[in-house]
Each structure stands twice: as structure tokens, then as C-alpha cells.
């Protein structure tokens, strides 16, 4: 099941190997509509900035190296100086206003999506992971996932950004700019992926000890694949048997106070919703790959990988660990 | 010693079999008080007029009885034949007393689980007993329903109807209707799955359970169900108006009052708030929370339902007393139901169809903008809509609403509804709540305070035909007691700062007041003793949700305590401490001898 | 110069890791038998009445006690595990007793609080020992200790309307969320709306 979801991601990765190696490379126009819009602005401002730095440095150098004798004749200096100041201020003003106008035009253009949003995702930033709730007018079609969200290619998706603790910032460099996530204030953003692929997001406002390990993945799927993914996410957890059933019980006792699995009585909200954890590519906020070995290691000692995170070392026995793992692998 | 008609009643009762009619008839006898609201219509009106507006100023204490507990006492005493029955807060001891002398006849002490105190949201109260066919029915905080022999106190049966490990407690008073005992379940703040349970009066066997949310077959919605408005039509709305699985832990409890109309054979009650308080965790209308149900008591099937507060965001339960009266509205005699909503609206509802006839605010309300009488839907004020971690300020009414559990009284003489209620506003911040079975499931930080004008409670008389307040008395604290009104045109209530008051039912003028031992949140009742004198009885003992700051280990300095009620009640400990006691009043012997005992008159609704 | 700095950093890091390890060991030791076979925490009495002349009770310190983040983590757990539902924000009390003053029924020492959370208490405190790891309970203990206001030195407490006593109330939690709530106070409000923002 996992591999099916991963195929488009792999295709996208092989198509742009460089992007995969540098998932936060915002100097290239990425796969997002917003990223493409702001890319010229980025380079334009950078270019102007470089020109200004070079010009000023050169003038400073010239001024410093010029011999005192050449500056003789006070009247000359005065008349020339005022003219030069006038020219400098004039040119700067024109250039600055031009840039302000340009920036305003572009930010105004990307303030709202060109077509109506496909849907709204409530993005909730926690210390130190991300929660995504797909809103829907039909409450039965609302579901929550963590640290990995899927969206359909070519459709804008609206983000409602909320924080439960401190200020975070949501940034998917190859798709869009940053938007701060502030407790008590609902910020709104949107993004649209133009190409299928996996895009890395990152918290970009220092938010505590594990700020660096607070990343997420956005998987852009072709629409029909996305719909399949959404339908699967809407399913509650399946019934279990054997070791997995044992694991479900241990999970309820040892993990259910913090984690949630839809369909069971584990309804904790401190940690991520794990209803479909096995369908995700990474765990621990895109810190570790999601394979049985890393999953076991993470559950056994989260404090080793993310010291200071709210998930404590539970002191599970080998058997408990194995049972929990086999339960989690049924949550596809 | 006079031999009056009712002293033969125990004998009559022994031969009773068609009970509901008998209990209905029994409730018409002015000498007695056979259910918490006195009658099935929940009027709390007694035709007795020996104590009247002219002589109530001379009211004196007749006798008292300690309930032995210091937590809040919300129970109404019952008077059946020549015995008075009252139940205390946890551990829910039942006492049988002589209504004239106060002599103790028997005591029943149930082994109510000590741990149940830890899952009772708002003090360890109970709201009273039920009686039928020679049996007293009680509920315990740990969810047992017990039948006692009314004469001896002997336990006849005990049935467990809930689990404290799921956060369930039982505080609502039971009611006996047609051979069944109806009980509710509390725990809307604990993620309980709300329901009512009907038990066979004689065996204690559970006849059926009607849930407050879930599939239609659990809610007992079938072919008889005719909701008054289109938006409540559809299959399994108790599932589909919630996110997946949320209805299983979504509250919609019943901790208030049942009313019954024998002519229509319909049982009425309201359900509690949806859980958790943080409404972002439960998008949708959250049916059938905050809903008025009309059911056939025989099989529990719903006849209609009306949801007062779709997708409630303020903990506005609607479990209040529904007073069943017939009124002249628009020139026609209408069978209506009066429901002073926790949301601050006074509803007049057609009790045959569930249609809202009128809904008017009776206290400061800015949380809603009005009730659309076309669609029946209340319009929430979206400017104040709480969203995660955002503090919304000055929201009125606060979570206890404009009126909470307090029983109202209806006088057929003045045609006014007497409503004890509160006047509070709040700041509110929603936060995430984890569901952990047996622990609170709330997700809100609340700070309540006195509403505009600086007073916190009010006792008022409301005219449901003119749709206006006739008079009001402002009180320093929420008026958390019940109300009583009599044929002598005296309305009675008590305050949390220890005052018991009798007022002129027509003008609202305070005619008599008395300083009690502890603040009272009890339900006043009146009866005529075998000596021919009229008595008024009430339980004192401050407590309940607002009162825990004075009767338990709650710090008055931390405003957000007690689910935010501490903020509004922090000076209560400077007025009173807890202390449960039954207090009985009567006119002095000489003056009641002068006032000739009137013959019992057939009561008109 | 550079190498010295690097060495310092490495040492600091190692020191931190060692300290953390030591804390973890201490936390485990509370419930681990000593060589004499006694579990120190089992000898912590709930009552301070001691018949005869028994040996003094063991001193069990909070292994997370010197970690400044412990109370902060404890606050997060306090909210997420619904402690806040009964004991209220900042421990004001409601369904459960208040924690904002230090008259704890079952003792206010770290070991007492640990045991009250671990074992539960008969009047309605659930037993969390099976659900929560010890390190989390110790973080909760650190938080509970930090929200209790220290006693003012008087033997008792006066409650009166005039003059207003208590004189001070705590700033409501919907405005300030902190592990040190008694740093934010205002005059007692008598049920009126608080002024602080």
C-alpha cells in the first residue's frame, strides 16, 4: 500500500534529482504557483541589492583611495557635492519606489488564488510537529493527519494556520513563501503545486529545542490519486487480530493518552493522530524515514532522537515494542 | 386530632395498580408534594393559601434537620401521606421524617462509591427522589437506581445504570411514569455518552435506553418521529452531524428534569451540551445535544425533537424544567411548553408539534442574535465565535447560561412564570482537549464575572403571553435555588448568601426574609401537616457549580477554577460556608389557628 | 583558539548528556530496590503521624528538580492529560482540590505528590501509574510544586469582606499561561471582571 503512494513521489524525485538533494532550495522556481510568481522578485531584489552593494563599495573605495590634493578647491566640492547628493537621493528614491511597487504588485497577485480553493486544510503547529485537518462541510468527511499532507496538483488549497503553544512559521520553500503561525490568531495562506512530487516544509521561526526537527512533507498527487488517498484517510482504523490485537491493547494503555486512532478509544491530542501512520513516508516530523527499524527505534527512545520532545521514553519491554509495532503497521 | 382525607392514603395506596393516573391524582392533593416539581406539568404550584401575602411576614422556623453533609443540597423534600423524604448530597443518604414534628423515622445509607466524587463535574449534588406505589426511588452519584419501601426504608432492588470509570454519574431526580422509573446520566464535561434509562418500577429491570446521540435505533427515533423543522429530518443525524466517532464521547446527557403530559402520553426532557466545550473538535450540528425530546414513555420512541443550540459553543445545556401549560395565544387555546433556555431565550413551544411559538431574551445576551421562528434555528453571533487559543471577551451569557438547573414555578392564578436565574458574562478561550476515559473532556479556559449592572443573580416573573418581564429582583449572587408559588400568591426562593425570601407573586415585593445557616441551592416545597398547618420546607447547604468555592477545597484567588465559575463567586466564602440542613417554616400556631384551614380545592392547571 | 572553543563545546555537550543520564538514573532509583531491599519511595509516609520512634522518612528528591524545563513540560502534560479539567488552570480547583495553595491533603513534598499521581487517591483522584512513565509524573510534580503559592508565615488564614481578605487574586489563565502564575497578580476582584489584559 505504501509503495503505491510513493510512486508519484519517486517519479518526481527522479525527474528533478537536484530538487530532492536540496529540498529547501528557494533560489530556483520550484513546483508551486506562488514560488514561481515570487521567484523573479527574489532574484530581482537580490540583483538590485548586489548592484547597490557593489556600487557603494566602489564609491567608498574610490573616496578612500583618492588623494587629498585632488579634492582641493572648496567651492567645486560644494557645488558638485550637492548635485551628487541630489542625484543619489533621486535615483535611490526612484529605484526604491519602483521595487516597492513591483513587490506590492506581486504580493497582491498572490494574495488570493487565481481559482477558488479546492478545500481548506487547518494547519496546526505544535512543539514540534505539524497537524493537518482537512475541513469539510460534512463533519463525517473531516479527517486529521500529521507531518505529511497530500494535495491535488493544479488546484489551490487554502491553509488556516493555528498554533497551540508558541509562534511558529510555515514554510514550503519550493512551493510558497513563509506565513507565521501565531497562537490566538488565525492566519490564512494558500498554495498550489504545479508538478507532482514531494515538497519539504519546515518551521522557520525558532520555537524551542527541537525547532530544527519540525519539518513536514507535502505530497502533490495527480487528482485521481489524491482522491484515492483522501478516501483511504477517511477510513477508520481496521479491526485487528493476533499480535496486532495485542498491540492495540498495549497501545491503548501506553500511547492512547497522547495519540489518537480514529475508531478506537485512544483519543489523546498531545501527539500526532496515528490513524494512518503507516501510509506516511516519515515519522517524528520528517525526522526519520518510516520503516519498521526506524519506527521501533523511535518508539523505544524518542529522547535519543529528539531530546526535549514531549514524547517520553516509555521503558517498553521488547515484547510490548514488537506488539505496538505490529499494530501500527496495520494502520495503513 | 382530626382525621383528614389524606391520612388514609397509605391504605389507599396499597391497593393501587394503575399507578400513573394515581400518581397524577395524588399530585393534585394540596396537602402533599409527591414529586420534585409537585406535578407532572412541573408547575411547582401549590393551591395552599393558609400562608398568603397578607400573613407571610409572620413566618417562623418550625423545625430543622441536619443532613450530615457539608456539600451542596439541591434535593426537594417529598411529602407523601404522613412522611417527608429527603436525600442528601453524596453519599446520598435518604431520610424519612415526620413532616409536622421532624421526628426521624428511618435512614437509608447506600454504599455509594467514594471515588464517584472525583468524576462529578459540579459538586456532588443530587436533585431529589421519586415516589410511586409505596416505593421511594433514588439515584446515587455512582449510578445506582434504588427502590425503597416508603414505609420502612427497606431496599427492594438496586440496579447499576452507569460506570464512573467512564466519567458517568447520576444527579438528576428520577421520575415515575406508568410503571417505569426514568433516570438520566451526567457527565457532559467527561465525554460521557448521554442517555436516559427507563427501569421497571417493580423489578428494577432496564426496560430501554434512549441515547442522546448515535444511530437512530439507539436514539429511539423511528417511524413515529416527526421533527418540527426540515433540518432535523434525515437518517442517523445523531451520527452524521458529528465527526467520525465523536458522538460516542459527545455528551448530550440528561441531568435535569422530566415532565409528563398524561393526556398526550408524552414525556418531555432536554439534553445537555455536546462535548468537549472546544467546538472546533466537533464540527457539525452535534445532534441531539441541547435538544428537547418528546417521547412515548411506554417504548421510549421519540415523537419529535427540537435542537435549541445546534453546534453549541458555550456549554449551553438545555436540561431545564419544561413547564407544561395551556395558554391563550393568538386567540386560541394552545398546549404549550415553557422553557427558559440556558441560552438566555424564553421559549414558548407547541408541545404537540415542537414548533417554537416565541423566543425572547430574558437576560443580557450577545452570544446569539435571535431565534428564527421560520427555521427554528438560533443565530449565533459569529463575531464572538471562539477559535483555538483566541480569548473572546465579554460574552453573555456565561456557560451556566442565563438559567441553569434551577426549577421554575408557574402560577395558574397570576399566569406568570417565576424564574430564579443568574446574570453572568465571561471571557472564554478554547484549547485542545484529549479524551481520556474518566477524566474531564472540556478544552476551555473560562473566567466568569457579574454581568452589566454588577449584580449576579435575579428572581423574576415572566408573562409568556405578553412575552415580557413583569418584575425582577436583583440578587448579589446567582439565584441557584428553585422557586415555589402558592395559592396564597406567595413566591418563595432562597439565595446563596443565606437569605430565604417570600415575595408577593403579583408585585415582586419582598414580604419576608430569613437568614439561613448556609446559603441555599435547594428547592422550596409546601405541604399541609396532619395538624392542619401549612409548612414551607427547603434544604440549605451552599454548593453546586457556583458554590464549590465555599464548600470544598477551591481557591477563591484563582479565577479560572471550577470551570471558570470561581471568577464570579470568589467572595462567596465571605458570606457562607457549606452545611446541609433541612429547614421547615410555618406560621405561629396561634395565627394559623386563626386562619381557618381551607378545603382542598381541585387544582386547575 | 578555535580548537579550544570546539573542545569547550564538546565538553559542554557531554556534560549536559551526563547530567541528563544522571537525572534519568535518579528517577528510576525512586522505585528501584536499594541494596538493603527497601524501595525508598515506599517508605514515604502519607501521614506525618509517627507512632513510637521510627527512623526518619527517606528524602526523595525530584530527579527532574534541577531542570528548569521540567515545570514547563509538566504544564503541558497537566493540560493535555486533563488534570486541568479537575484541578483547573493554575490549580485553582473545582472537581478536584486546589493546588494553588500548599495545604495538600496527602502531603506537598515531591515524593507525596509523585505517589498521589502514581497511586491515585480514594476520593476521586485516578491512579496514573499504569499510564504515565515516571519521568512524566516527575515533570508533573515539578509543575504542581511551581504553581503552589508559598505560605505567608501565618498559622491560619483570614477571610473577610472588609477589609478585603484575601487581598490578591491571580491573573486569569486565559491571558497568561505560565508555570509561575503567582508572578502575575492583581487586586481581589469580588466577582467583577478582571482588568488585566
Short mmCIF file of N, CA and C in Angstrom, two decimals, chain B residues 117-202:
data_model
loop_
_atom_site.label_atom_id
_atom_site.label_comp_id
_atom_site.label_asym_id
_atom_site.label_seq_id
_atom_site.Cartn_x
_atom_site.Cartn_y
_atom_site.Cartn_z
N UNK B 117 -17.03 10.87 43.64
CA UNK B 117 -16.90 12.31 43.85
C UNK B 117 -15.92 12.95 42.88
N UNK B 118 -14.95 12.14 42.44
CA UNK B 118 -13.91 12.68 41.57
C UNK B 118 -14.35 12.89 40.14
N UNK B 119 -15.48 12.32 39.74
CA UNK B 119 -15.92 12.50 38.36
C UNK B 119 -17.23 13.28 38.26
N UNK B 120 -17.66 13.85 39.39
CA UNK B 120 -18.88 14.68 39.37
C UNK B 120 -18.46 16.11 39.05
N UNK B 121 -18.96 16.63 37.94
CA UNK B 121 -18.38 17.88 37.43
C UNK B 121 -18.57 19.04 38.34
N UNK B 122 -19.79 19.12 39.01
CA UNK B 122 -20.12 20.41 39.59
C UNK B 122 -20.75 20.20 40.96
N UNK B 123 -19.92 19.79 41.87
CA UNK B 123 -20.34 19.43 43.21
C UNK B 123 -21.04 18.07 43.18
N UNK B 124 -21.08 17.41 44.35
CA UNK B 124 -21.57 16.03 44.41
C UNK B 124 -23.05 16.01 44.78
N UNK B 125 -23.82 16.81 44.03
CA UNK B 125 -25.22 17.02 44.37
C UNK B 125 -26.11 15.89 43.86
N UNK B 126 -27.34 15.87 44.35
CA UNK B 126 -28.41 15.08 43.74
C UNK B 126 -29.65 15.94 43.79
N UNK B 127 -30.58 15.74 42.83
CA UNK B 127 -31.69 16.70 42.70
C UNK B 127 -33.02 16.16 43.22
N UNK B 128 -32.96 14.98 43.86
CA UNK B 128 -34.19 14.57 44.53
C UNK B 128 -34.59 13.14 44.29
N UNK B 129 -35.77 12.81 44.83
CA UNK B 129 -36.30 11.45 44.84
C UNK B 129 -37.55 11.39 43.97
N UNK B 130 -37.96 10.16 43.70
CA UNK B 130 -39.26 9.97 43.06
C UNK B 130 -40.07 9.02 43.93
N UNK B 131 -41.38 9.07 43.75
CA UNK B 131 -42.26 8.21 44.53
C UNK B 131 -43.32 7.62 43.61
N UNK B 132 -43.66 6.39 43.84
CA UNK B 132 -44.87 5.81 43.25
C UNK B 132 -45.18 4.50 43.94
N UNK B 133 -46.46 4.24 44.13
CA UNK B 133 -46.93 2.92 44.54
C UNK B 133 -46.22 2.40 45.79
N UNK B 134 -46.09 3.24 46.79
CA UNK B 134 -45.49 2.79 48.04
C UNK B 134 -43.98 2.63 48.00
N UNK B 135 -43.36 3.11 46.92
CA UNK B 135 -41.90 2.97 46.81
C UNK B 135 -41.25 4.33 46.61
N UNK B 136 -40.11 4.50 47.25
CA UNK B 136 -39.28 5.67 47.01
C UNK B 136 -38.16 5.25 46.07
N UNK B 137 -37.92 6.04 45.05
CA UNK B 137 -36.84 5.74 44.11
C UNK B 137 -35.75 6.78 44.27
N UNK B 138 -34.52 6.31 44.38
CA UNK B 138 -33.42 7.24 44.48
C UNK B 138 -32.33 6.88 43.49
N UNK B 139 -31.53 7.86 43.12
CA UNK B 139 -30.34 7.60 42.33
C UNK B 139 -29.14 7.96 43.19
N UNK B 140 -28.02 7.26 42.95
CA UNK B 140 -26.81 7.58 43.68
C UNK B 140 -25.79 8.17 42.72
N UNK B 141 -24.83 8.87 43.28
CA UNK B 141 -23.82 9.51 42.44
C UNK B 141 -23.08 8.48 41.59
N UNK B 142 -22.94 7.25 42.10
CA UNK B 142 -22.24 6.21 41.33
C UNK B 142 -23.20 5.39 40.47
N UNK B 143 -24.31 5.99 40.08
CA UNK B 143 -25.19 5.46 39.03
C UNK B 143 -26.04 4.27 39.42
N UNK B 144 -26.33 4.11 40.71
CA UNK B 144 -27.28 3.08 41.08
C UNK B 144 -28.67 3.69 41.19
N UNK B 145 -29.65 2.94 40.74
CA UNK B 145 -31.05 3.33 40.96
C UNK B 145 -31.58 2.35 41.99
N UNK B 146 -32.18 2.89 43.05
CA UNK B 146 -32.57 2.05 44.17
C UNK B 146 -34.04 2.30 44.50
N UNK B 147 -34.76 1.22 44.75
CA UNK B 147 -36.15 1.34 45.19
C UNK B 147 -36.21 0.97 46.67
N UNK B 148 -36.88 1.82 47.45
CA UNK B 148 -37.02 1.58 48.88
C UNK B 148 -38.50 1.48 49.23
N UNK B 149 -38.80 0.65 50.19
CA UNK B 149 -40.16 0.59 50.73
C UNK B 149 -40.41 1.92 51.44
N UNK B 150 -41.41 2.67 50.98
CA UNK B 150 -41.62 4.01 51.53
C UNK B 150 -41.96 3.96 53.01
N UNK B 151 -42.55 2.86 53.45
CA UNK B 151 -42.96 2.78 54.85
C UNK B 151 -41.79 2.43 55.77
N UNK B 152 -40.91 1.53 55.31
CA UNK B 152 -39.89 1.01 56.21
C UNK B 152 -38.48 1.41 55.83
N UNK B 153 -38.27 1.85 54.59
CA UNK B 153 -36.91 2.15 54.14
C UNK B 153 -36.15 0.93 53.68
N UNK B 154 -36.82 -0.20 53.61
CA UNK B 154 -36.16 -1.45 53.21
C UNK B 154 -35.83 -1.38 51.72
N UNK B 155 -34.60 -1.83 51.38
CA UNK B 155 -34.17 -1.82 49.98
C UNK B 155 -34.92 -2.91 49.22
N UNK B 156 -35.59 -2.55 48.12
CA UNK B 156 -36.35 -3.52 47.34
C UNK B 156 -35.54 -4.02 46.15
N UNK B 157 -34.88 -3.12 45.46
CA UNK B 157 -33.97 -3.52 44.40
C UNK B 157 -32.97 -2.40 44.15
N UNK B 158 -31.85 -2.74 43.53
CA UNK B 158 -30.85 -1.74 43.16
C UNK B 158 -30.27 -2.15 41.82
N UNK B 159 -30.24 -1.22 40.88
CA UNK B 159 -29.74 -1.52 39.54
C UNK B 159 -28.66 -0.49 39.19
N UNK B 160 -27.56 -0.98 38.62
CA UNK B 160 -26.49 -0.07 38.20
C UNK B 160 -26.75 0.37 36.76
N UNK B 161 -26.72 1.68 36.51
CA UNK B 161 -27.04 2.16 35.17
C UNK B 161 -25.90 2.96 34.53
N UNK B 162 -24.72 2.95 35.14
CA UNK B 162 -23.61 3.70 34.55
C UNK B 162 -22.31 3.32 35.21
N UNK B 163 -21.18 3.87 34.66
CA UNK B 163 -19.85 3.46 35.10
C UNK B 163 -19.02 4.71 35.40
N UNK B 164 -18.61 4.85 36.65
CA UNK B 164 -17.82 6.05 36.99
C UNK B 164 -16.47 6.05 36.27
N UNK B 165 -15.98 4.88 35.85
CA UNK B 165 -14.72 4.86 35.14
C UNK B 165 -14.83 5.43 33.73
N UNK B 166 -16.06 5.65 33.27
CA UNK B 166 -16.27 6.37 32.01
C UNK B 166 -16.68 7.81 32.30
N UNK B 167 -16.56 8.22 33.56
CA UNK B 167 -16.92 9.59 33.92
C UNK B 167 -18.40 9.78 34.15
N UNK B 168 -19.15 8.69 34.25
CA UNK B 168 -20.60 8.81 34.39
C UNK B 168 -21.00 8.94 35.85
N UNK B 169 -21.93 9.87 36.12
CA UNK B 169 -22.53 10.00 37.44
C UNK B 169 -24.02 10.22 37.21
N UNK B 170 -24.80 10.12 38.27
CA UNK B 170 -26.23 10.39 38.14
C UNK B 170 -26.62 11.39 39.20
N UNK B 171 -27.17 12.52 38.76
CA UNK B 171 -27.55 13.57 39.69
C UNK B 171 -28.98 14.02 39.47
N UNK B 172 -29.56 13.71 38.29
CA UNK B 172 -30.93 14.14 38.01
C UNK B 172 -31.89 13.37 38.90
N UNK B 173 -32.97 14.02 39.28
CA UNK B 173 -34.00 13.32 40.05
C UNK B 173 -34.74 12.36 39.13
N UNK B 174 -35.04 11.15 39.61
CA UNK B 174 -35.83 10.24 38.78
C UNK B 174 -37.29 10.69 38.73
N UNK B 175 -38.04 10.11 37.81
CA UNK B 175 -39.48 10.37 37.77
C UNK B 175 -40.18 9.06 37.43
N UNK B 176 -41.28 8.79 38.12
CA UNK B 176 -42.04 7.57 37.86
C UNK B 176 -43.21 7.90 36.95
N UNK B 177 -43.31 7.19 35.83
CA UNK B 177 -44.40 7.38 34.89
C UNK B 177 -44.85 6.01 34.39
N UNK B 178 -46.11 5.70 34.56
CA UNK B 178 -46.70 4.49 34.01
C UNK B 178 -45.90 3.23 34.32
N UNK B 179 -45.55 3.08 35.57
CA UNK B 179 -44.87 1.85 35.98
C UNK B 179 -43.39 1.80 35.67
N UNK B 180 -42.85 2.90 35.17
CA UNK B 180 -41.41 2.94 34.88
C UNK B 180 -40.76 4.08 35.66
N UNK B 181 -39.51 3.85 36.01
CA UNK B 181 -38.72 4.92 36.63
C UNK B 181 -37.76 5.43 35.58
N UNK B 182 -37.76 6.73 35.36
CA UNK B 182 -36.87 7.33 34.38
C UNK B 182 -35.70 8.00 35.09
N UNK B 183 -34.48 7.68 34.63
CA UNK B 183 -33.30 8.33 35.20
C UNK B 183 -32.42 8.83 34.06
N UNK B 184 -31.61 9.83 34.36
CA UNK B 184 -30.70 10.39 33.36
C UNK B 184 -29.28 9.95 33.65
N UNK B 185 -28.33 10.63 33.02
CA UNK B 185 -26.92 10.40 33.30
C UNK B 185 -26.22 11.75 33.18
N UNK B 186 -25.24 11.99 34.05
CA UNK B 186 -24.49 13.25 34.00
C UNK B 186 -23.07 12.97 33.53
N UNK B 187 -22.41 13.99 33.06
CA UNK B 187 -21.02 13.84 32.65
C UNK B 187 -20.74 14.49 31.30
N UNK B 188 -21.47 15.53 30.98
CA UNK B 188 -21.24 16.25 29.73
C UNK B 188 -19.86 16.87 29.66
N UNK B 189 -19.20 16.99 30.80
CA UNK B 189 -17.83 17.53 30.83
C UNK B 189 -16.81 16.40 30.87
N UNK B 190 -17.28 15.14 30.76
CA UNK B 190 -16.38 13.99 30.88
C UNK B 190 -16.42 13.11 29.64
N UNK B 191 -17.01 13.57 28.56
CA UNK B 191 -17.10 12.76 27.35
C UNK B 191 -17.98 11.54 27.50
N UNK B 192 -19.05 11.70 28.29
CA UNK B 192 -19.99 10.61 28.51
C UNK B 192 -20.92 10.50 27.30
N UNK B 193 -21.44 9.32 27.04
CA UNK B 193 -22.47 9.19 26.01
C UNK B 193 -23.82 9.31 26.68
N UNK B 194 -24.47 10.46 26.50
CA UNK B 194 -25.69 10.79 27.23
C UNK B 194 -26.85 9.89 26.88
N UNK B 195 -27.75 9.72 27.85
CA UNK B 195 -28.90 8.84 27.64
C UNK B 195 -29.89 9.00 28.78
N UNK B 196 -31.09 8.47 28.57
CA UNK B 196 -32.00 8.25 29.68
C UNK B 196 -32.26 6.75 29.74
N UNK B 197 -32.53 6.27 30.94
CA UNK B 197 -32.80 4.84 31.12
C UNK B 197 -34.16 4.70 31.79
N UNK B 198 -34.96 3.79 31.26
CA UNK B 198 -36.27 3.50 31.86
C UNK B 198 -36.18 2.14 32.54
N UNK B 199 -36.53 2.10 33.83
CA UNK B 199 -36.46 0.84 34.57
C UNK B 199 -37.87 0.45 35.03
N UNK B 200 -38.08 -0.83 35.09
CA UNK B 200 -39.37 -1.31 35.59
C UNK B 200 -39.45 -1.01 37.09
N UNK B 201 -40.57 -0.39 37.46
CA UNK B 201 -40.74 0.06 38.84
C UNK B 201 -40.67 -1.08 39.86
N UNK B 202 -41.14 -2.24 39.48
CA UNK B 202 -41.25 -3.33 40.45
C UNK B 202 -40.01 -4.19 40.54
#
